[in-house]
């Protein structure tokens, strides 16, 4: 690093705030001669968890995290390239700080855009010195040494590694919920998706290593585990036990101290009934399944190469509707895929009515490099995609108002995740992954991370409001 050090440079007390969910929770660190870094994360939970691994590694290498790019010597962007907009955002950020390069500031691009664009990033943004994809984070210490030695073109772009899971230095953002990656990469070839190119082929982690990490987390006070993968359902234990995902899920749910287990994302083609049976058998496994459908039209699903028809998808929905526990179902929808007709779009709308999702993410199709859909005919104009997404969102809002209002009067157990000081409310999450904001006379942070019964008193489209029963 080019930072100058003087013999008396004991740096001042650094005080920085935790994420907004935990307002008031200040960390006070005394740092001596520390190098500083700033990291901004874009995209999904996989990226958020990757950033936790990067932060952990940097801290063990003697770096201190700071809250603004201006205060940092090393500025990192952990990027997402799932849609064009997400990719543009990072180049915009890099432009903002272009003039600071060479003044002791080093810039690095990590994650999916790094993997997708590779060394082209050095041409597009010459002030960038580090370009590394997620499969290379175990090599970070070595890459930092090169950066510190003044190398202006450091790369970590190989996808050919099984070492992505061993991250001894993860610095977790949330003190109660921890992510565990169980499978990396993706072997599907959805016609619109860059993930197989940015995260490489599927690699499952041994069940022994997953369970050992979950036990360690439980012992250090985490009560919620979220199992992560682009397609957790195709998990297959590479060791002799050969467990599938349902078996692994059931075992994680048996670990003493773990009160909640979530998982994401599921691919409908690989989603088996045993997963529902496991959820039915153990209330520790949250009664929420995110099952992205993408489209309600079998012909669009075929063009997307999703490997299931609408009827096959609906069979999985039926399993969930017939479960003993009420399972919340959420999904992803893409509107305006090339060739999507009015009839196809109407099929998506009537699928929403049929399933009545508890929540959904909707996206306008975004053409991505290397993907099969790029070469397809009949790309849908942007205004039409906008019209369709607005119709989807309006319909879903009405469904959510209806579904949430049914919960008024019910008692839900919440994990207390934060406090909204302005409203004087605690922020809780139910097993079904609903946000439930509630009143409780306690105002100190001692409530954070506890589990409380809360009666629902009001319902909106995106959250519930209630009162804690623990004080009655
Ligand atoms: N692996 C997950 C699956 O199979 O559903 C999803 C991964 S992706 C990070 C999350 C969502 O982004 C997808 O479910 C899809 O709805 C959306 N998405 C992916 N590529 C897209 C594209 N090119 N345009 C618009 N949305 C896209
Ligand atoms: Fe992308 Fe399809 Fe793989 Fe999901 S399953 S990551 S949408 S290729």
Short mmCIF file of C-alpha atoms and ligand atoms in Angstrom, two decimals:
data_model
loop_
_atom_site.label_atom_id
_atom_site.label_comp_id
_atom_site.label_asym_id
_atom_site.label_seq_id
_atom_site.Cartn_x
_atom_site.Cartn_y
_atom_site.Cartn_z
CA UNK A 1 0.00 0.00 0.00
CA UNK A 2 1.28 3.44 -0.76
CA UNK A 3 0.14 4.89 2.54
CA UNK A 4 2.91 6.74 4.34
CA UNK A 5 3.54 5.81 7.93
CA UNK A 6 5.26 7.83 10.58
CA UNK A 7 6.65 6.34 13.75
CA UNK A 8 4.05 8.23 15.75
CA UNK A 9 1.13 7.31 13.54
CA UNK A 10 -1.05 5.64 16.13
CA UNK A 11 -4.37 6.25 14.49
CA UNK A 12 -7.21 7.81 16.47
CA UNK A 13 -10.14 5.92 17.88
CA UNK A 14 -12.28 4.76 15.02
CA UNK A 15 -16.00 4.78 15.69
CA UNK A 16 -18.32 3.42 13.07
CA UNK A 17 -21.91 2.38 13.02
CA UNK A 18 -23.34 -1.05 12.35
CA UNK A 19 -25.93 -1.42 9.54
CA UNK A 20 -29.15 0.56 10.01
CA UNK A 21 -31.00 -2.51 11.30
CA UNK A 22 -29.03 -2.18 14.51
CA UNK A 23 -29.04 1.55 15.07
CA UNK A 24 -27.19 2.69 18.10
CA UNK A 25 -25.01 -0.40 18.11
CA UNK A 26 -21.64 1.28 17.82
CA UNK A 27 -18.38 -0.54 17.38
CA UNK A 28 -15.38 1.16 18.84
CA UNK A 29 -12.08 0.01 17.47
CA UNK A 30 -8.58 1.13 18.31
CA UNK A 31 -6.42 0.63 15.27
CA UNK A 32 -2.70 0.98 15.07
CA UNK A 33 -1.09 1.65 11.71
CA UNK A 34 -3.95 -0.07 10.00
CA UNK A 35 -4.62 -0.05 6.27
CA UNK A 36 -8.20 0.88 5.50
CA UNK A 37 -10.76 -0.58 3.12
CA UNK A 38 -14.31 0.14 2.02
CA UNK A 39 -16.56 -2.43 0.38
CA UNK A 40 -19.92 -1.97 -1.33
CA UNK A 41 -21.97 -5.03 -2.22
CA UNK A 42 -24.49 -5.31 -5.05
CA UNK A 43 -26.91 -8.17 -5.76
CA UNK A 44 -28.08 -11.32 -4.06
CA UNK A 45 -27.48 -13.04 -0.69
CA UNK A 46 -24.68 -15.07 -2.26
CA UNK A 47 -22.86 -11.81 -2.93
CA UNK A 48 -23.64 -10.49 0.56
CA UNK A 49 -22.15 -13.66 2.02
CA UNK A 50 -19.12 -13.47 -0.30
CA UNK A 51 -18.52 -9.95 1.02
CA UNK A 52 -18.58 -11.31 4.57
CA UNK A 53 -15.77 -13.68 3.54
CA UNK A 54 -13.80 -10.86 1.89
CA UNK A 55 -14.22 -8.58 4.93
CA UNK A 56 -13.11 -11.37 7.28
CA UNK A 57 -10.00 -12.02 5.20
CA UNK A 58 -9.09 -8.33 5.01
CA UNK A 59 -9.48 -7.88 8.77
CA UNK A 60 -7.11 -10.78 9.42
CA UNK A 61 -4.65 -9.20 6.99
CA UNK A 62 -4.48 -6.09 9.17
CA UNK A 63 -7.00 -3.92 7.34
CA UNK A 64 -9.68 -1.83 9.05
CA UNK A 65 -13.11 -1.35 7.49
CA UNK A 66 -14.27 2.23 7.01
CA UNK A 67 -17.70 3.57 6.11
CA UNK A 68 -16.96 5.70 3.04
CA UNK A 69 -14.82 5.27 -0.09
CA UNK A 70 -13.31 8.68 0.67
CA UNK A 71 -11.80 7.38 3.94
CA UNK A 72 -10.41 4.17 2.40
CA UNK A 73 -7.13 3.26 0.79
CA UNK A 74 -8.57 0.12 -0.78
CA UNK A 75 -12.02 0.53 -2.36
CA UNK A 76 -13.78 -2.70 -3.36
CA UNK A 77 -17.01 -3.22 -5.27
CA UNK A 78 -18.52 -6.70 -5.04
CA UNK A 79 -20.62 -6.69 -8.15
CA UNK A 80 -23.72 -8.27 -9.69
CA UNK A 81 -24.23 -8.77 -13.42
CA UNK A 82 -27.60 -10.48 -13.40
CA UNK A 83 -29.18 -7.47 -15.15
CA UNK A 84 -27.60 -4.74 -17.22
CA UNK A 85 -28.66 -2.04 -14.74
CA UNK A 86 -26.74 -3.69 -11.89
CA UNK A 87 -23.63 -3.86 -14.06
CA UNK A 88 -23.89 -0.21 -15.14
CA UNK A 89 -24.15 0.87 -11.50
CA UNK A 90 -20.66 -0.35 -10.71
CA UNK A 91 -19.04 1.40 -13.67
CA UNK A 92 -20.87 4.55 -12.61
CA UNK A 93 -19.41 4.20 -9.09
CA UNK A 94 -15.92 3.70 -10.51
CA UNK A 95 -16.24 6.85 -12.63
CA UNK A 96 -17.18 8.89 -9.54
CA UNK A 97 -13.82 8.16 -7.92
CA UNK A 98 -11.64 8.07 -11.02
CA UNK A 99 -9.74 11.20 -10.09
CA UNK A 100 -8.73 9.69 -6.71
CA UNK A 101 -6.71 6.89 -8.29
CA UNK A 102 -3.00 7.42 -7.99
CA UNK A 103 -3.51 9.44 -4.81
CA UNK A 104 -2.86 6.44 -2.61
CA UNK A 105 -6.22 4.86 -3.41
CA UNK A 106 -6.53 1.40 -4.93
CA UNK A 107 -9.70 0.14 -6.62
CA UNK A 108 -10.85 -3.45 -6.98
CA UNK A 109 -13.80 -5.05 -8.76
CA UNK A 110 -14.95 -8.36 -7.30
CA UNK A 111 -17.77 -10.78 -8.06
CA UNK A 112 -19.88 -11.42 -11.13
CA UNK A 113 -18.98 -8.37 -13.26
CA UNK A 114 -15.29 -9.10 -12.57
CA UNK A 115 -15.74 -12.71 -13.69
CA UNK A 116 -17.80 -11.72 -16.73
CA UNK A 117 -15.69 -8.81 -17.99
CA UNK A 118 -12.28 -10.05 -16.78
CA UNK A 119 -9.29 -8.02 -17.89
CA UNK A 120 -11.52 -5.83 -20.10
CA UNK A 121 -12.28 -3.92 -16.86
CA UNK A 122 -8.69 -2.62 -16.90
CA UNK A 123 -9.45 -1.06 -20.30
CA UNK A 124 -12.86 0.32 -19.33
CA UNK A 125 -11.65 1.68 -15.97
CA UNK A 126 -7.83 1.99 -16.03
CA UNK A 127 -7.71 3.10 -12.38
CA UNK A 128 -8.82 -0.40 -11.29
CA UNK A 129 -5.94 -2.59 -10.03
CA UNK A 130 -7.75 -5.75 -8.89
CA UNK A 131 -10.28 -7.88 -10.79
CA UNK A 132 -11.35 -11.08 -9.03
CA UNK A 133 -14.31 -13.48 -9.23
CA UNK A 134 -15.86 -15.28 -6.28
CA UNK A 135 -14.01 -18.56 -6.89
CA UNK A 136 -10.71 -16.76 -6.18
CA UNK A 137 -11.39 -15.26 -2.76
CA UNK A 138 -9.28 -17.88 -0.98
CA UNK A 139 -6.36 -16.34 -2.91
CA UNK A 140 -7.11 -12.84 -1.60
CA UNK A 141 -4.17 -12.65 0.85
CA UNK A 142 -1.77 -13.38 -1.99
CA UNK A 143 -3.50 -10.85 -4.26
CA UNK A 144 -3.27 -8.21 -1.50
CA UNK A 145 0.48 -8.75 -1.29
CA UNK A 146 0.74 -8.08 -5.04
CA UNK A 147 -1.39 -4.93 -4.72
CA UNK A 148 0.66 -3.69 -1.80
CA UNK A 149 3.81 -4.24 -3.85
CA UNK A 150 2.41 -1.82 -6.41
CA UNK A 151 1.15 -4.28 -9.04
CA UNK A 152 -1.53 -2.37 -10.95
CA UNK A 153 -3.04 -5.39 -12.76
CA UNK A 154 -3.89 -8.15 -10.27
CA UNK A 155 -6.41 -10.80 -11.34
CA UNK A 156 -8.17 -13.82 -9.85
CA UNK A 157 -10.41 -15.17 -12.58
CA UNK A 158 -10.06 -18.94 -12.57
CA UNK A 159 -13.31 -20.85 -12.06
CA UNK A 160 -11.46 -24.11 -11.85
CA UNK A 161 -11.40 -24.57 -8.07
CA UNK A 162 -13.11 -26.51 -5.29
CA UNK A 163 -11.71 -24.28 -2.60
CA UNK A 164 -14.52 -21.76 -2.52
CA UNK A 165 -16.06 -23.03 0.74
CA UNK A 166 -13.10 -22.88 3.08
CA UNK A 167 -13.43 -19.40 4.48
CA UNK A 168 -12.07 -19.44 8.00
CA UNK A 169 -12.21 -15.66 8.34
CA UNK A 170 -15.85 -14.82 7.58
CA UNK A 171 -16.92 -11.59 9.36
CA UNK A 172 -20.71 -11.92 9.59
CA UNK A 173 -22.86 -8.79 9.31
CA UNK A 174 -25.78 -10.10 11.33
CA UNK A 175 -25.26 -11.30 14.90
CA UNK A 176 -28.22 -13.72 14.87
CA UNK A 177 -28.61 -15.04 11.31
CA UNK A 178 -25.72 -16.65 9.45
CA UNK A 179 -25.40 -17.70 5.82
CA UNK A 180 -23.78 -21.00 4.88
CA UNK A 181 -23.00 -21.74 1.23
CA UNK A 182 -23.77 -25.41 0.52
CA UNK A 183 -23.39 -25.40 -3.27
CA UNK A 184 -21.54 -23.05 -5.60
CA UNK A 185 -22.11 -22.39 -9.31
CA UNK A 186 -24.90 -23.68 -11.54
CA UNK A 187 -25.19 -26.48 -14.14
CA UNK A 188 -28.50 -25.26 -15.61
CA UNK A 189 -28.52 -23.21 -18.81
CA UNK A 190 -31.48 -20.87 -18.46
CA UNK A 191 -31.49 -18.91 -21.71
CA UNK A 192 -31.44 -15.50 -20.01
CA UNK A 193 -28.94 -16.09 -17.21
CA UNK A 194 -25.27 -15.19 -16.77
CA UNK A 195 -24.74 -17.12 -13.53
CA UNK A 196 -23.27 -20.29 -15.13
CA UNK A 197 -20.67 -18.00 -16.76
CA UNK A 198 -19.91 -15.91 -13.67
CA UNK A 199 -19.97 -18.60 -10.99
CA UNK A 200 -18.94 -21.64 -12.96
CA UNK A 201 -20.14 -25.25 -12.70
CA UNK A 202 -21.90 -26.71 -9.67
CA UNK A 203 -19.74 -27.82 -6.73
CA UNK A 204 -21.43 -29.19 -3.58
CA UNK A 205 -19.79 -28.91 -0.19
CA UNK A 206 -19.46 -32.00 2.01
CA UNK A 207 -22.27 -32.44 4.55
CA UNK A 208 -19.64 -32.86 7.25
CA UNK A 209 -18.23 -29.40 6.55
CA UNK A 210 -21.73 -27.82 6.38
CA UNK A 211 -22.79 -29.41 9.68
CA UNK A 212 -19.51 -28.50 11.38
CA UNK A 213 -19.95 -24.85 10.37
CA UNK A 214 -23.60 -24.85 11.51
CA UNK A 215 -22.60 -26.34 14.90
CA UNK A 216 -19.85 -23.74 15.34
CA UNK A 217 -22.34 -20.99 14.55
CA UNK A 218 -24.90 -22.37 17.01
CA UNK A 219 -22.21 -22.54 19.70
CA UNK A 220 -21.30 -18.90 19.11
CA UNK A 221 -24.90 -17.75 19.50
CA UNK A 222 -26.40 -17.71 16.01
CA UNK A 223 -29.93 -19.10 16.08
CA UNK A 224 -30.90 -18.78 12.40
CA UNK A 225 -29.07 -20.45 9.54
CA UNK A 226 -29.69 -19.71 5.88
CA UNK A 227 -28.41 -22.33 3.45
CA UNK A 228 -27.33 -20.74 0.17
CA UNK A 229 -26.83 -21.83 -3.40
CA UNK A 230 -28.01 -20.86 -6.89
CA UNK A 231 -29.88 -24.16 -6.89
CA UNK A 232 -29.81 -25.75 -3.44
CA UNK A 233 -32.09 -28.56 -4.63
CA UNK A 234 -29.39 -30.09 -6.79
CA UNK A 235 -27.13 -30.41 -3.72
CA UNK A 236 -25.45 -33.80 -3.55
CA UNK A 237 -22.99 -34.59 -0.76
CA UNK A 238 -19.69 -35.38 -2.51
CA UNK A 239 -18.61 -37.59 0.41
CA UNK A 240 -19.62 -41.20 1.02
CA UNK A 241 -22.94 -40.34 2.74
CA UNK A 242 -24.22 -38.98 -0.60
CA UNK A 243 -27.07 -37.03 1.05
CA UNK A 244 -29.41 -35.01 -1.10
CA UNK A 245 -30.70 -31.57 -0.12
CA UNK A 246 -33.73 -32.80 1.85
CA UNK A 247 -31.49 -35.02 3.97
CA UNK A 248 -28.98 -32.25 4.62
CA UNK A 249 -31.78 -29.79 5.49
CA UNK A 250 -33.28 -32.20 8.00
CA UNK A 251 -29.87 -32.72 9.69
CA UNK A 252 -29.15 -28.98 9.96
CA UNK A 253 -32.57 -28.59 11.61
CA UNK A 254 -31.52 -31.04 14.35
CA UNK A 255 -28.52 -29.01 15.58
CA UNK A 256 -29.03 -27.91 19.19
CA UNK A 257 -29.33 -24.13 19.49
CA UNK A 258 -30.57 -23.58 15.92
CA UNK A 259 -34.13 -22.21 16.06
CA UNK A 260 -34.64 -21.44 12.36
CA UNK A 261 -33.29 -22.80 9.08
CA UNK A 262 -34.02 -21.13 5.74
CA UNK A 263 -32.76 -21.93 2.28
CA UNK A 264 -32.53 -20.25 -1.10
CA UNK A 265 -32.79 -20.64 -4.06
CA UNK A 266 -34.80 -23.61 -5.24
CA UNK A 267 -35.09 -24.69 -8.86
CA UNK A 268 -38.51 -26.25 -9.54
CA UNK A 269 -37.06 -29.03 -11.69
CA UNK A 270 -35.01 -30.37 -8.76
CA UNK A 271 -37.52 -29.58 -6.00
CA UNK A 272 -38.70 -32.87 -4.47
CA UNK A 273 -41.56 -33.65 -2.09
CA UNK A 274 -39.10 -34.84 0.59
CA UNK A 275 -38.24 -31.16 1.20
CA UNK A 276 -41.87 -30.48 2.16
CA UNK A 277 -41.93 -33.64 4.29
CA UNK A 278 -38.83 -32.38 6.15
CA UNK A 279 -40.49 -28.97 6.75
CA UNK A 280 -43.65 -30.70 7.97
CA UNK A 281 -41.65 -32.85 10.37
CA UNK A 282 -39.62 -30.13 12.09
CA UNK A 283 -40.84 -26.59 12.93
CA UNK A 284 -37.20 -25.43 13.08
CA UNK A 285 -37.26 -25.57 9.26
CA UNK A 286 -39.01 -22.33 8.29
CA UNK A 287 -42.34 -22.69 6.53
CA UNK A 288 -41.30 -20.60 3.55
CA UNK A 289 -40.20 -21.73 0.10
CA UNK A 290 -38.89 -19.42 -2.62
CA UNK A 291 -39.66 -21.25 -5.86
CA UNK A 292 -38.91 -19.04 -8.89
CA UNK A 293 -41.34 -19.76 -11.72
CA UNK A 294 -40.21 -16.99 -14.14
CA UNK A 295 -43.30 -17.37 -16.39
CA UNK A 296 -46.78 -18.91 -16.29
CA UNK A 297 -46.59 -19.93 -19.95
CA UNK A 298 -45.22 -23.37 -20.80
CA UNK A 299 -44.02 -22.14 -24.20
CA UNK A 300 -42.03 -19.29 -22.62
CA UNK A 301 -40.65 -21.73 -20.02
CA UNK A 302 -39.50 -23.94 -22.89
CA UNK A 303 -37.82 -21.02 -24.65
CA UNK A 304 -36.19 -20.08 -21.35
CA UNK A 305 -34.89 -23.67 -21.03
CA UNK A 306 -36.29 -23.91 -17.52
CA UNK A 307 -36.81 -27.69 -17.86
CA UNK A 308 -40.37 -27.78 -16.42
CA UNK A 309 -43.87 -27.04 -17.68
CA UNK A 310 -46.50 -24.98 -15.91
CA UNK A 311 -48.27 -28.21 -14.88
CA UNK A 312 -45.09 -29.66 -13.40
CA UNK A 313 -44.53 -26.43 -11.48
CA UNK A 314 -48.11 -26.49 -10.21
CA UNK A 315 -47.64 -30.03 -8.91
CA UNK A 316 -44.93 -28.68 -6.58
CA UNK A 317 -47.25 -25.87 -5.48
CA UNK A 318 -49.90 -28.49 -4.65
CA UNK A 319 -47.43 -30.36 -2.42
CA UNK A 320 -46.92 -27.16 -0.47
CA UNK A 321 -50.62 -26.31 -0.27
CA UNK A 322 -51.34 -29.79 1.06
CA UNK A 323 -48.61 -29.64 3.73
CA UNK A 324 -49.59 -29.82 7.39
CA UNK A 325 -47.88 -26.49 8.13
CA UNK A 326 -48.96 -23.33 6.25
CA UNK A 327 -46.06 -22.80 3.85
CA UNK A 328 -45.50 -19.30 2.47
CA UNK A 329 -44.57 -19.42 -1.21
CA UNK A 330 -42.63 -16.68 -2.99
CA UNK A 331 -41.29 -16.48 -6.53
CA UNK A 332 -39.40 -14.60 -9.25
CA UNK A 333 -41.12 -13.44 -12.46
CA UNK A 334 -39.46 -12.22 -15.65
CA UNK A 335 -41.67 -10.17 -17.99
CA UNK A 336 -40.89 -9.43 -21.63
CA UNK A 337 -38.73 -12.45 -22.41
CA UNK A 338 -38.13 -12.52 -26.21
CA UNK A 339 -41.27 -13.76 -27.97
CA UNK A 340 -43.55 -13.41 -24.91
CA UNK A 341 -47.01 -12.84 -26.44
CA UNK A 342 -50.07 -11.22 -24.84
CA UNK A 343 -51.41 -14.75 -24.32
CA UNK A 344 -48.16 -15.85 -22.58
CA UNK A 345 -48.30 -12.79 -20.37
CA UNK A 346 -51.96 -13.48 -19.52
CA UNK A 347 -50.85 -17.00 -18.49
CA UNK A 348 -48.38 -15.45 -16.02
CA UNK A 349 -51.14 -13.25 -14.60
CA UNK A 350 -53.53 -16.15 -14.12
CA UNK A 351 -50.74 -18.19 -12.51
CA UNK A 352 -50.45 -15.42 -9.91
CA UNK A 353 -54.18 -15.74 -9.23
CA UNK A 354 -53.95 -19.51 -9.05
CA UNK A 355 -50.93 -19.71 -6.69
CA UNK A 356 -51.56 -16.55 -4.66
CA UNK A 357 -47.91 -16.00 -3.79
CA UNK A 358 -47.07 -14.42 -0.45
CA UNK A 359 -44.56 -12.17 -2.19
CA UNK A 360 -42.61 -11.99 -5.43
CA UNK A 361 -39.69 -10.33 -7.18
CA UNK A 362 -40.50 -9.17 -10.72
CA UNK A 363 -37.92 -8.27 -13.35
CA UNK A 364 -37.98 -6.89 -16.89
CA UNK A 365 -36.00 -9.24 -19.11
CA UNK A 366 -32.49 -7.85 -19.51
CA UNK A 367 -30.33 -9.12 -22.39
CA UNK A 368 -27.05 -10.49 -21.01
CA UNK A 369 -23.75 -11.34 -22.69
CA UNK A 370 -23.06 -14.98 -23.65
CA UNK A 371 -26.67 -16.07 -23.06
CA UNK A 372 -28.82 -17.96 -25.58
CA UNK A 373 -31.70 -15.48 -25.39
CA UNK A 374 -29.53 -12.73 -26.83
CA UNK A 375 -29.80 -14.27 -30.32
CA UNK A 376 -33.58 -14.84 -30.11
CA UNK A 377 -36.07 -12.99 -32.30
CA UNK A 378 -38.90 -10.80 -31.12
CA UNK A 379 -37.26 -8.79 -28.38
CA UNK A 380 -40.00 -6.90 -26.54
CA UNK A 381 -39.79 -3.07 -26.52
CA UNK A 382 -38.78 -1.50 -23.20
CA UNK A 383 -42.11 0.39 -22.80
CA UNK A 384 -44.02 -2.84 -23.20
CA UNK A 385 -41.86 -4.55 -20.56
CA UNK A 386 -42.57 -1.61 -18.26
CA UNK A 387 -46.31 -1.91 -18.90
CA UNK A 388 -46.24 -5.63 -18.13
CA UNK A 389 -44.18 -5.35 -14.96
CA UNK A 390 -46.54 -2.68 -13.61
CA UNK A 391 -49.53 -4.95 -14.21
CA UNK A 392 -47.75 -7.83 -12.41
CA UNK A 393 -46.87 -5.62 -9.44
CA UNK A 394 -50.37 -4.16 -9.15
CA UNK A 395 -51.97 -7.60 -9.22
CA UNK A 396 -49.51 -8.97 -6.68
CA UNK A 397 -50.06 -6.01 -4.37
CA UNK A 398 -53.79 -6.79 -4.26
CA UNK A 399 -53.03 -10.47 -3.55
CA UNK A 400 -50.67 -9.55 -0.70
CA UNK A 401 -53.18 -7.14 0.88
CA UNK A 402 -55.76 -9.92 0.79
CA UNK A 403 -53.42 -12.63 2.14
CA UNK A 404 -51.86 -10.50 4.86
CA UNK A 405 -55.24 -9.27 6.15
CA UNK A 406 -56.21 -12.88 6.89
CA UNK A 407 -53.42 -12.90 9.50
CA UNK A 408 -54.94 -10.09 11.61
CA UNK A 409 -55.66 -11.57 15.05
CA UNK A 410 -53.15 -14.42 14.64
CA UNK A 411 -50.19 -14.89 16.97
CA UNK A 412 -46.85 -15.28 15.21
CA UNK A 413 -43.44 -16.01 16.68
CA UNK A 414 -40.89 -13.43 15.52
CA UNK A 415 -37.14 -13.22 15.64
CA UNK A 416 -36.44 -9.63 16.72
CA UNK A 417 -34.10 -8.20 14.07
CA UNK A 418 -34.04 -4.46 14.66
CA UNK A 419 -35.71 -1.35 15.96
CA UNK A 420 -37.34 1.52 14.12
CA UNK A 421 -36.51 4.32 16.53
CA UNK A 422 -38.64 6.90 14.70
CA UNK A 423 -41.80 4.79 14.95
CA UNK A 424 -40.90 3.35 18.36
CA UNK A 425 -41.40 -0.14 16.92
CA UNK A 426 -39.42 -3.35 16.99
CA UNK A 427 -38.84 -5.13 13.68
CA UNK A 428 -39.48 -8.86 13.72
CA UNK A 429 -39.55 -11.62 11.12
CA UNK A 430 -41.90 -14.58 11.14
CA UNK A 431 -41.02 -18.12 10.12
CA UNK A 432 -42.92 -17.43 6.87
CA UNK A 433 -40.46 -14.57 6.26
CA UNK A 434 -42.99 -11.79 6.81
CA UNK A 435 -41.88 -8.55 8.44
CA UNK A 436 -43.92 -7.94 11.59
CA UNK A 437 -43.33 -4.55 13.27
CA UNK A 438 -44.53 -4.50 16.83
CA UNK A 439 -44.87 -2.56 20.07
CA UNK A 440 -43.03 -3.66 23.21
CA UNK A 441 -42.26 -1.54 26.29
CA UNK A 442 -38.60 -2.59 26.22
CA UNK A 443 -36.46 -0.02 24.42
CA UNK A 444 -32.98 -1.39 25.07
CA UNK A 445 -31.18 -3.58 22.58
CA UNK A 446 -31.57 -6.61 24.84
CA UNK A 447 -34.60 -7.61 22.75
CA UNK A 448 -32.52 -8.06 19.59
CA UNK A 449 -32.05 -11.71 18.67
CA UNK A 450 -34.82 -12.95 20.96
CA UNK A 451 -37.93 -14.87 19.86
CA UNK A 452 -41.28 -13.45 20.94
CA UNK A 453 -44.96 -14.19 20.36
CA UNK A 454 -46.65 -11.22 18.68
CA UNK A 455 -50.36 -10.70 17.94
CA UNK A 456 -51.00 -9.22 14.49
CA UNK A 457 -53.22 -6.13 14.73
CA UNK A 458 -52.92 -4.61 11.23
CA UNK A 459 -51.81 -5.71 7.79
CA UNK A 460 -50.35 -3.84 4.82
CA UNK A 461 -49.24 -5.19 1.44
CA UNK A 462 -45.61 -5.66 2.49
CA UNK A 463 -45.64 -6.01 6.27
CA UNK A 464 -47.70 -6.63 9.37
CA UNK A 465 -48.10 -4.60 12.56
CA UNK A 466 -48.67 -6.10 16.00
CA UNK A 467 -48.24 -6.14 19.75
CA UNK A 468 -45.94 -8.37 21.74
CA UNK A 469 -47.77 -10.89 23.93
CA UNK A 470 -44.73 -11.42 26.11
CA UNK A 471 -45.69 -8.37 28.23
CA UNK A 472 -49.42 -9.12 28.66
N1 LIG B 1 -30.81 -19.52 -9.32
C1 LIG B 1 -32.02 -18.88 -9.14
C2 LIG B 1 -33.11 -19.59 -9.96
O1 LIG B 1 -32.87 -20.47 -10.70
O2 LIG B 1 -34.24 -19.14 -9.86
C3 LIG B 1 -32.02 -17.42 -9.46
C4 LIG B 1 -30.79 -16.68 -9.62
S1 LIG B 1 -30.91 -15.03 -10.12
C5 LIG B 1 -29.72 -14.33 -9.06
C6 LIG B 1 -32.37 -14.33 -9.43
C7 LIG B 1 -33.42 -13.96 -10.42
O3 LIG B 1 -32.96 -12.98 -11.32
C8 LIG B 1 -33.90 -15.07 -11.33
O4 LIG B 1 -34.79 -15.95 -10.68
C9 LIG B 1 -34.55 -14.31 -12.44
O5 LIG B 1 -35.92 -14.05 -12.15
C10 LIG B 1 -33.79 -13.00 -12.46
N2 LIG B 1 -32.96 -12.89 -13.67
C11 LIG B 1 -31.89 -13.63 -13.98
N3 LIG B 1 -31.40 -13.25 -15.18
C12 LIG B 1 -32.19 -12.26 -15.63
C13 LIG B 1 -32.21 -11.46 -16.82
N4 LIG B 1 -31.31 -11.63 -17.78
N5 LIG B 1 -33.18 -10.52 -16.93
C14 LIG B 1 -34.08 -10.33 -15.95
N6 LIG B 1 -34.12 -11.06 -14.82
C15 LIG B 1 -33.19 -12.02 -14.66
FE1 LIG B 2 -29.43 -18.85 -13.58
FE2 LIG B 2 -31.10 -20.80 -14.20
FE3 LIG B 2 -28.86 -21.34 -12.85
FE4 LIG B 2 -30.84 -20.01 -11.65
S1 LIG B 2 -30.92 -22.12 -12.44
S2 LIG B 2 -28.68 -19.50 -11.62
S3 LIG B 2 -31.67 -18.80 -13.30
S4 LIG B 2 -28.99 -20.61 -14.95
#
